[in-house]
Structures are given as C-alpha cells and as structure tokens.
Tab-separated table of C-alpha atoms in Angstrom:
chain	number	residue	atom	x	y	z
A	22	UNK	CA	116.925	-61.537	18.065
A	23	UNK	CA	118.607	-64.839	17.116
A	24	UNK	CA	116.879	-64.775	13.730
A	25	UNK	CA	119.021	-61.823	12.629
A	26	UNK	CA	122.689	-61.867	11.670
A	27	UNK	CA	125.062	-58.999	11.072
A	28	UNK	CA	128.348	-59.200	9.179
A	29	UNK	CA	131.055	-56.640	8.625
A	30	UNK	CA	132.090	-56.724	5.009
A	31	UNK	CA	132.264	-54.922	1.719
A	32	UNK	CA	129.648	-55.205	-1.033
A	33	UNK	CA	132.536	-55.157	-3.496
A	34	UNK	CA	133.634	-58.557	-2.116
A	35	UNK	CA	131.361	-61.134	-3.754
A	36	UNK	CA	132.908	-64.063	-1.866
A	37	UNK	CA	132.162	-62.418	1.491
A	38	UNK	CA	128.614	-61.614	0.362
A	39	UNK	CA	128.019	-65.229	-0.600
A	40	UNK	CA	129.264	-66.335	2.811
A	41	UNK	CA	127.150	-63.752	4.641
A	42	UNK	CA	123.983	-64.698	2.755
A	43	UNK	CA	124.127	-68.460	3.344
A	44	UNK	CA	120.863	-69.564	4.950
A	45	UNK	CA	119.327	-66.083	4.843
A	46	UNK	CA	115.667	-65.485	3.919
A	47	UNK	CA	115.594	-61.693	3.517
A	48	UNK	CA	118.396	-59.316	2.514
A	49	UNK	CA	118.195	-55.570	3.150
A	50	UNK	CA	120.779	-53.779	1.011
A	51	UNK	CA	121.728	-50.449	2.583
A	52	UNK	CA	125.408	-50.198	1.628
A	53	UNK	CA	126.479	-47.132	-0.328
A	54	UNK	CA	129.151	-44.525	-0.655
A	55	UNK	CA	126.668	-41.765	0.138
A	56	UNK	CA	128.558	-38.558	0.853
A	57	UNK	CA	128.298	-36.400	-2.262
A	58	UNK	CA	131.649	-34.568	-1.899
A	59	UNK	CA	133.485	-37.841	-1.228
A	60	UNK	CA	131.752	-39.481	-4.200
A	61	UNK	CA	132.733	-36.587	-6.469
A	62	UNK	CA	136.349	-36.737	-5.298
A	63	UNK	CA	136.516	-40.555	-5.566
A	64	UNK	CA	134.356	-41.387	-8.600
A	65	UNK	CA	135.737	-44.859	-9.245
A	66	UNK	CA	135.201	-45.929	-5.626
A	67	UNK	CA	131.652	-44.562	-5.796
A	68	UNK	CA	130.947	-46.571	-8.953
A	69	UNK	CA	132.530	-49.730	-7.508
A	70	UNK	CA	130.515	-49.490	-4.296
A	71	UNK	CA	127.142	-48.211	-5.500
A	72	UNK	CA	126.868	-49.967	-8.869
A	73	UNK	CA	129.181	-52.974	-8.783
A	74	UNK	CA	128.283	-53.554	-5.129
A	75	UNK	CA	124.592	-53.623	-6.068
A	76	UNK	CA	125.354	-56.115	-8.827
A	77	UNK	CA	127.238	-58.286	-6.334
A	78	UNK	CA	124.310	-58.192	-3.897
A	79	UNK	CA	121.933	-59.239	-6.678
A	80	UNK	CA	124.170	-62.105	-7.805
A	81	UNK	CA	124.790	-63.314	-4.244
A	82	UNK	CA	121.067	-63.192	-3.450
A	83	UNK	CA	120.269	-65.228	-6.551
A	84	UNK	CA	123.010	-67.757	-5.800
A	85	UNK	CA	121.817	-68.173	-2.207
A	86	UNK	CA	118.132	-68.260	-3.173
A	87	UNK	CA	117.183	-65.360	-0.904
A	88	UNK	CA	113.388	-65.087	-0.915
A	89	UNK	CA	113.134	-61.303	-0.684
A	90	UNK	CA	115.601	-58.492	-1.334
A	91	UNK	CA	114.969	-54.912	-0.237
A	92	UNK	CA	117.299	-52.262	-1.630
A	93	UNK	CA	117.298	-48.809	-0.060
A	94	UNK	CA	117.389	-45.808	-2.363
A	95	UNK	CA	117.511	-42.027	-2.108
A	96	UNK	CA	115.653	-39.015	-3.405
A	97	UNK	CA	118.915	-38.054	-5.138
A	98	UNK	CA	118.350	-40.871	-7.666
A	99	UNK	CA	115.410	-38.961	-9.187
A	100	UNK	CA	116.816	-36.548	-11.776
A	101	UNK	CA	120.387	-36.918	-10.492
A	102	UNK	CA	122.645	-33.874	-10.588
A	103	UNK	CA	125.778	-35.517	-9.202
A	104	UNK	CA	127.671	-38.790	-9.380
A	105	UNK	CA	126.149	-40.148	-6.178
A	106	UNK	CA	122.620	-39.686	-7.528
A	107	UNK	CA	123.595	-41.189	-10.880
A	108	UNK	CA	125.104	-44.283	-9.263
A	109	UNK	CA	122.048	-44.772	-7.057
A	110	UNK	CA	119.805	-44.467	-10.124
A	111	UNK	CA	121.886	-47.196	-11.793
A	112	UNK	CA	121.646	-49.314	-8.653
A	113	UNK	CA	117.863	-48.887	-8.552
A	114	UNK	CA	117.592	-49.945	-12.187
A	115	UNK	CA	119.735	-53.025	-11.537
A	116	UNK	CA	117.429	-54.164	-8.739
A	117	UNK	CA	114.277	-53.538	-10.783
A	118	UNK	CA	115.706	-55.364	-13.794
A	119	UNK	CA	116.864	-58.283	-11.627
A	120	UNK	CA	113.254	-59.450	-11.545
A	121	UNK	CA	113.410	-59.832	-15.332
A	122	UNK	CA	116.584	-61.928	-15.532
A	123	UNK	CA	116.290	-64.072	-12.403
A	124	UNK	CA	115.088	-67.064	-14.417
A	125	UNK	CA	113.402	-69.720	-12.317
A	126	UNK	CA	114.640	-68.217	-9.047
A	127	UNK	CA	111.934	-67.363	-6.522
A	128	UNK	CA	113.900	-64.320	-5.331
A	129	UNK	CA	111.828	-61.128	-5.315
A	130	UNK	CA	113.648	-57.841	-5.723
C-alpha cells in the first residue's frame, strides 16, 4: 500500500523520529524493550527505550502535527511486578497526559 511507510530506526533517536514522521497522518507506536529478563538485566536501556522513547514519539508527533497517535500497551502495565511493566505503565501515562499538554495541537493520543 503506497499510503504506508516503514522506517528502521530507534525511538531513542528524536532526529530520526522527526524525519520518519514528516507528512504522516497516523503513528502507531509499538517499539519497546519487551523481554522481561533482558529488561531486568539492562534496566537503563529499558528505561531509555520504553519511557524516553515514548516521550520522543510524543514530541515528534506534536512537532509533525500527526493527527492520531496509537500507542500499544501490555497487560504487564497493570499492577507491574517488574521493570518492564513499570516502564510500560510510565509510557501509558505519558501518552494519556500528552492530551493535556498538547496545547493547540490537533494531535489525538
């Protein structure tokens, strides 16, 4: 489908996100460091990817005036018992709160 574009990148790279989101209408955020044992062994990388990456997606979507943003979550974010779940809970809260601080932007999170 020519209406869809796919980029290889890293949600921790805000410049790449801004480039990838130019001219985009809808963003589906599915990036995460999702393997619990790997997240526990690499906590800083998990935080950078799942929390800071989510923040980068939000900021890039606002900058590029994306009309709709869909962020995928997990059942592990409800009452988290590990770092992965905790970072996904933080990510979820960032996306929900983005609707409150988006200002005059028409972006819907």
